[in-house]
PDB file of C-alpha atoms and ligand atoms in Angstrom:
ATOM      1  CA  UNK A   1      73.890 123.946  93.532  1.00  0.00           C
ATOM      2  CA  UNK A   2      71.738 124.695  90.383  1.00  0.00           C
ATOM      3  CA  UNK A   3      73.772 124.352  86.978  1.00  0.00           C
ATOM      4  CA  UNK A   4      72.515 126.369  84.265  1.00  0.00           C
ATOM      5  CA  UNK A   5      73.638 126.500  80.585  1.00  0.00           C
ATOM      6  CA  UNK A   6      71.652 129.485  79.215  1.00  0.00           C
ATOM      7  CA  UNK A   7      71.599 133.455  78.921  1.00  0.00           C
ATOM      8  CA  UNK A   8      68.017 133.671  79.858  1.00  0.00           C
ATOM      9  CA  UNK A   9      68.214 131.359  83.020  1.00  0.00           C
ATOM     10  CA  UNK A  10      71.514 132.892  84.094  1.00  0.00           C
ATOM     11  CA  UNK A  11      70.042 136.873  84.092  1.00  0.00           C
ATOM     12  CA  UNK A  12      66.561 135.550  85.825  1.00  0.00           C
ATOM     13  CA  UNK A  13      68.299 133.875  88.799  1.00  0.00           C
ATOM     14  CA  UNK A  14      70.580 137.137  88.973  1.00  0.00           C
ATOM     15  CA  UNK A  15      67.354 139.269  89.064  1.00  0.00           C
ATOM     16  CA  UNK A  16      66.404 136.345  91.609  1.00  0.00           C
ATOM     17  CA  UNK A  17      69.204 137.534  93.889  1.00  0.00           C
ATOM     18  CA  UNK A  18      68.262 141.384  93.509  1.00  0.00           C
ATOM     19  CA  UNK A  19      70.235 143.078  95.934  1.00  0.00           C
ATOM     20  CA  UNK A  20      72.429 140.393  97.097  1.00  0.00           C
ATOM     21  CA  UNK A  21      75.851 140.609  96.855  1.00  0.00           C
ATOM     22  CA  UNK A  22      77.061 138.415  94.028  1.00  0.00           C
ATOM     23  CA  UNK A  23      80.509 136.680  93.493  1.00  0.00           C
ATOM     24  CA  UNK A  24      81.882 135.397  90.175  1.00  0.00           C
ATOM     25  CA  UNK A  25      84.758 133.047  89.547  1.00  0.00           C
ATOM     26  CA  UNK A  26      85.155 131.894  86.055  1.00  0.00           C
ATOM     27  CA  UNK A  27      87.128 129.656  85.132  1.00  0.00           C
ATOM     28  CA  UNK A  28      87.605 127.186  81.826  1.00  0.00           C
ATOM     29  CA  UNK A  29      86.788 124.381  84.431  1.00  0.00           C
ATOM     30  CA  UNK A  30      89.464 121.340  84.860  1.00  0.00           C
ATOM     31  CA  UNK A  31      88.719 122.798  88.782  1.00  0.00           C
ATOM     32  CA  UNK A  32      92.069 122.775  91.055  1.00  0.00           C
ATOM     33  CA  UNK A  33      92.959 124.247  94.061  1.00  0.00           C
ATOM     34  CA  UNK A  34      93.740 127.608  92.834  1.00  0.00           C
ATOM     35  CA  UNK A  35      90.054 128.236  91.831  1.00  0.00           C
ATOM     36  CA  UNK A  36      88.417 126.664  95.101  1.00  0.00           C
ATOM     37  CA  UNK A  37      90.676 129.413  96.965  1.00  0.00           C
ATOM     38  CA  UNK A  38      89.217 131.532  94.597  1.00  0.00           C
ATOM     39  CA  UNK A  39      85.978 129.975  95.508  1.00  0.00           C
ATOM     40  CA  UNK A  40      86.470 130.114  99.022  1.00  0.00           C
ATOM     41  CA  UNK A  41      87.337 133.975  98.832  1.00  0.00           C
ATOM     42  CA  UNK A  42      84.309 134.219  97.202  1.00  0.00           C
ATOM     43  CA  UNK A  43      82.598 132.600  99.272  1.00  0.00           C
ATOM     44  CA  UNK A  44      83.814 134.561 102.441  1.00  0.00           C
ATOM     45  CA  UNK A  45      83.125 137.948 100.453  1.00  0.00           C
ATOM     46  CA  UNK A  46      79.928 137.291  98.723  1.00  0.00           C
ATOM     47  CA  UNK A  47      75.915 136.078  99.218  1.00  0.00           C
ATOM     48  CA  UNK A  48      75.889 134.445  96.142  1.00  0.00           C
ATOM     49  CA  UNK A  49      78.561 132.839  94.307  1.00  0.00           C
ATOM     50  CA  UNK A  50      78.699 131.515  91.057  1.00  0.00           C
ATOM     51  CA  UNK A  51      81.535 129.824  88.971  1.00  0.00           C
ATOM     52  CA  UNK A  52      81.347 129.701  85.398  1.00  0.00           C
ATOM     53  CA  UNK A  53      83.096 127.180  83.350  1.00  0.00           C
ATOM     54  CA  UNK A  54      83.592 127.997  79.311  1.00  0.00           C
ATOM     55  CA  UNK A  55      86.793 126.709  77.457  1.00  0.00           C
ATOM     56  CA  UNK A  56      87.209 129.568  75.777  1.00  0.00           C
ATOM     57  CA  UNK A  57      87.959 129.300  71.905  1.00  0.00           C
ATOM     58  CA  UNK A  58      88.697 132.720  71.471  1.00  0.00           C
ATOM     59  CA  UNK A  59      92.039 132.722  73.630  1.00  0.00           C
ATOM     60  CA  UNK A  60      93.859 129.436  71.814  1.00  0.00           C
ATOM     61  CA  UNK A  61      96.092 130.185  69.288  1.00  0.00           C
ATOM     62  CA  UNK A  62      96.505 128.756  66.020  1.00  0.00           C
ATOM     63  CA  UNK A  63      98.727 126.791  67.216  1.00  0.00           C
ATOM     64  CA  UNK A  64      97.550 125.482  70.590  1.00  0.00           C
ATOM     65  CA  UNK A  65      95.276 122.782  70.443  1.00  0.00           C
ATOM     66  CA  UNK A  66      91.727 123.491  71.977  1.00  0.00           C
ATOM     67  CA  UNK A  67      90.468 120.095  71.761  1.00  0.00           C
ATOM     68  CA  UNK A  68      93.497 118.940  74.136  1.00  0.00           C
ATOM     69  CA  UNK A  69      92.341 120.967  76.915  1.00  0.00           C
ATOM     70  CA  UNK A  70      91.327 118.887  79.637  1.00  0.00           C
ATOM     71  CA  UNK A  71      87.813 118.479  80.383  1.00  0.00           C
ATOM     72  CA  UNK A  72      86.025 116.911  83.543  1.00  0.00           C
ATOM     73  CA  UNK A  73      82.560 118.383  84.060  1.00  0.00           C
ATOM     74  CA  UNK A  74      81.265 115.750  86.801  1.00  0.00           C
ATOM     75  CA  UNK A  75      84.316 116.288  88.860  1.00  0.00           C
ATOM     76  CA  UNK A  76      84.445 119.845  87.979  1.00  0.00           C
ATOM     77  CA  UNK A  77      80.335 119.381  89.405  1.00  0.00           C
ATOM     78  CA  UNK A  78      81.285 117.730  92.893  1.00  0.00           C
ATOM     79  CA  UNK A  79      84.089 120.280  93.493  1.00  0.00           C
ATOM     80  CA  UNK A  80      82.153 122.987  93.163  1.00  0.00           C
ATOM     81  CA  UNK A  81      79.338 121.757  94.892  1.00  0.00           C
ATOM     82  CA  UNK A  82      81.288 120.674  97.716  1.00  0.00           C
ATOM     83  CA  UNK A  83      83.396 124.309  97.957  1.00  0.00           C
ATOM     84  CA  UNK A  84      79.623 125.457  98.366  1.00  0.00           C
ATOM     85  CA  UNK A  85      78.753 127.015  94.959  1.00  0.00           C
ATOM     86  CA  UNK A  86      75.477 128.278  94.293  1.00  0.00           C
ATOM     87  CA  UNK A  87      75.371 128.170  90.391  1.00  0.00           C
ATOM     88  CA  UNK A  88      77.641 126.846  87.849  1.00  0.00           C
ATOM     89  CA  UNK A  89      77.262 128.701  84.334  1.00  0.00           C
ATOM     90  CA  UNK A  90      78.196 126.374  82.020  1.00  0.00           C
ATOM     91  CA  UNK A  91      77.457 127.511  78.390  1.00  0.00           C
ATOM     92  CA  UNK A  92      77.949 126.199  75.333  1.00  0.00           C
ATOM     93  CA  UNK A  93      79.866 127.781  72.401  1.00  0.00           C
ATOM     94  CA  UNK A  94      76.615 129.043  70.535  1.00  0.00           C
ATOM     95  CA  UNK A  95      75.390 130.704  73.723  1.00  0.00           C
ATOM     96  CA  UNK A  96      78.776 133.078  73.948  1.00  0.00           C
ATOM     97  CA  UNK A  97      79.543 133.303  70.311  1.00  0.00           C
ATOM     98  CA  UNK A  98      76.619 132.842  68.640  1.00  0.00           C
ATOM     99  CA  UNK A  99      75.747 133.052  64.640  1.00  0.00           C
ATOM    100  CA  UNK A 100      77.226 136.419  63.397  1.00  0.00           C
ATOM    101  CA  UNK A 101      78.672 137.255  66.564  1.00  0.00           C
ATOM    102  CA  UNK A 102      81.730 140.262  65.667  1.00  0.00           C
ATOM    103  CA  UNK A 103      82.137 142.369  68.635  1.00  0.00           C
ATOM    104  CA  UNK A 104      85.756 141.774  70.212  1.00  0.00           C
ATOM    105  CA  UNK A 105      87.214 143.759  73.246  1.00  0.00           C
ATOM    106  CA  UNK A 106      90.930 144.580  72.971  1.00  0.00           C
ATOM    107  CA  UNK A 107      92.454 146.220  75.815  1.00  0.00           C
ATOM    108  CA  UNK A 108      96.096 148.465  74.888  1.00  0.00           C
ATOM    109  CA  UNK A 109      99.137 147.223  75.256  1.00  0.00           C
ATOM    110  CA  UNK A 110      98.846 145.250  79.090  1.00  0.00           C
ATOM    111  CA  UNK A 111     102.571 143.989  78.414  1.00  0.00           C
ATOM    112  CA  UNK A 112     104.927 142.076  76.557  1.00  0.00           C
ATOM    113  CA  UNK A 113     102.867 139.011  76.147  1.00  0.00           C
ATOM    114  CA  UNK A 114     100.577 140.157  74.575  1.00  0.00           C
ATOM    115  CA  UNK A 115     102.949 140.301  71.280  1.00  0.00           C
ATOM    116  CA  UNK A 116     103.934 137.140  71.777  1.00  0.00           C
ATOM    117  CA  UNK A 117     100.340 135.578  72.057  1.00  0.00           C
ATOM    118  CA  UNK A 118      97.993 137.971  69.775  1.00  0.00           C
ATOM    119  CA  UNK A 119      94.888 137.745  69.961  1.00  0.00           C
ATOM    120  CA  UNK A 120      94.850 135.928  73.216  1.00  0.00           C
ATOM    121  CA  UNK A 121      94.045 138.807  75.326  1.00  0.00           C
ATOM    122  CA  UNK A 122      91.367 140.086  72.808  1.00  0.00           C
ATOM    123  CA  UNK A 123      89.221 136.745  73.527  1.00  0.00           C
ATOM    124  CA  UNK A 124      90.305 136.576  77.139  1.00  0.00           C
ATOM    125  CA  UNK A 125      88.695 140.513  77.331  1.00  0.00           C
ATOM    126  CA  UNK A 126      85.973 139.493  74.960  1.00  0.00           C
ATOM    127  CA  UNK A 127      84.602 136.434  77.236  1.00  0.00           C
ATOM    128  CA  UNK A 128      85.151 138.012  80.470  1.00  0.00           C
ATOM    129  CA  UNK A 129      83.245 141.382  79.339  1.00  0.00           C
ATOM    130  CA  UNK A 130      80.528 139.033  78.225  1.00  0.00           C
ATOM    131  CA  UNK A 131      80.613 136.696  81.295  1.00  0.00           C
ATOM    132  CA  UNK A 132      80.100 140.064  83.509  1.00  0.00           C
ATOM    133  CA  UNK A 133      76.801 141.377  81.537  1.00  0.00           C
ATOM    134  CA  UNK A 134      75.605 137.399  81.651  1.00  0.00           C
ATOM    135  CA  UNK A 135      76.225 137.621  85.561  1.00  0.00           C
ATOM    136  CA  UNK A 136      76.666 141.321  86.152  1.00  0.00           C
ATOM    137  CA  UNK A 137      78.785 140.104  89.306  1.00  0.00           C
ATOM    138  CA  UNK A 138      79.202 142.576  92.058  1.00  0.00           C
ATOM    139  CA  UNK A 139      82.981 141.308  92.026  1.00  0.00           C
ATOM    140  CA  UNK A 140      84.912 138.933  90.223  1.00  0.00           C
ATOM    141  CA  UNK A 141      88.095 136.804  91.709  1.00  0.00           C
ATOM    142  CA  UNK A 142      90.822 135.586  89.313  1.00  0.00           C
ATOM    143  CA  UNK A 143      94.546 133.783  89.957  1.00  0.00           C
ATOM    144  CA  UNK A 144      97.492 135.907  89.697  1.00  0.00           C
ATOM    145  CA  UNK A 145      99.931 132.789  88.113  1.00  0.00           C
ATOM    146  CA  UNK A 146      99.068 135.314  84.783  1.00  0.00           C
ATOM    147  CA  UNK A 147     100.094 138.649  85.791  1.00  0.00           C
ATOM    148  CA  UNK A 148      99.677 139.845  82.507  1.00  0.00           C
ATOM    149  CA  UNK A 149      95.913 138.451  82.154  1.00  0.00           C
ATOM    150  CA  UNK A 150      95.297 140.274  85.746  1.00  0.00           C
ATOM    151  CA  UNK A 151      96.719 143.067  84.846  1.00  0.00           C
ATOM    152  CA  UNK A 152      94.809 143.763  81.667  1.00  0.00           C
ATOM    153  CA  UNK A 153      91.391 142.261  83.204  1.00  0.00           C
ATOM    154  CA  UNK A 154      92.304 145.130  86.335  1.00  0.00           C
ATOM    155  CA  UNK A 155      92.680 147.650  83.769  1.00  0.00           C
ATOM    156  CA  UNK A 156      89.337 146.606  81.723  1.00  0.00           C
TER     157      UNK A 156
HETATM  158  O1  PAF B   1      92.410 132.232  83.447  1.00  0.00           O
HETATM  159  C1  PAF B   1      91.515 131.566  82.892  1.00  0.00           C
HETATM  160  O2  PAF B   1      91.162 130.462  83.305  1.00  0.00           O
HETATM  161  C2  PAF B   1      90.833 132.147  81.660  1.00  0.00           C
HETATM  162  O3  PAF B   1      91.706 132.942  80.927  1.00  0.00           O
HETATM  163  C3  PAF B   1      89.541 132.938  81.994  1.00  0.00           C
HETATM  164  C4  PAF B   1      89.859 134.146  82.849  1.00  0.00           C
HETATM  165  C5  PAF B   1      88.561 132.032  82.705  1.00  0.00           C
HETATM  166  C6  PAF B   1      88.892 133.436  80.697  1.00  0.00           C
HETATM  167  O4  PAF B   1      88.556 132.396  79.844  1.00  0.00           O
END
């Protein structure tokens, strides 16, 4: 399993793949068995699959603490690996919101949660969007214990 951090590396081993059929699962890492059935689906599905792992900053709220989010990128590593993963994007902050960066996706009204949560959707949309032109997947496989997230992602 190769575990890359950067744009550049990420779109050459996609051109790599060319025609292959390519599987994305991205997660904010913290892996569980919900994503390696995701994984697994994936897996099934796809040539190539790749997990990505970001804990997103754009989808905390002001109130929800973003350092408190649990974190285990070795284990996260090994359960990947061993679910048979090809590539793990892992990329920093800087490489998804870098310097200047002011270009948000906001998707209407996918439901009520939405009002309760703003601007969570807007950087779930806005990291996913930007995940799929990192990756430019050929599908993508997300839980459904967040209807609303599915919903909106289906509808993006
Ligand atoms: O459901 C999640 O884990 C996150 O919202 C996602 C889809 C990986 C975007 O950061």
């Amino acid at each position: 399993m190769r575990v890359i951090e950067t744009v550049d590396e990420m779109r050459a081993a996609r051109r790599g793949w060319g025609e292959r059929r390519v599987g994305l699962v991205p997660t904010m890492g913290f892996l569980h068995a919900g994503h390696i059935s995701l994984v697994e689906r994936a897996r099934a599905e796809n040539d190539v699959v790749v997990v990505s792992i970001f804990v997103n900053p754009a989808q905390f709220g002001a109130d929800e603490d973003l350092d408190r989010y649990p974190r285990d990128e070795e284990r996260d590593a090994e359960m990947a690996e061993e679910a048979g993963v090809d590539l793990l994007f892992v990329p920093s902050v800087s490489v998804i919101y870098p310097d200047g960066f002011g270009t948000w996706v906001d998707v209407t009204e996918p439901g009520g949660e939405a009002r309760a949560r703003p601007g969570h959707f807007r950087g779930v949309a806005t990291v996913c969007l930007k995940l799929f032109n990192i990756v430019r997947p050929d599908v993508a496989f997300f839980g459904q214990k967040d209807v609303h997230q599915a919903l909106m992602l289906q509808r993006m």
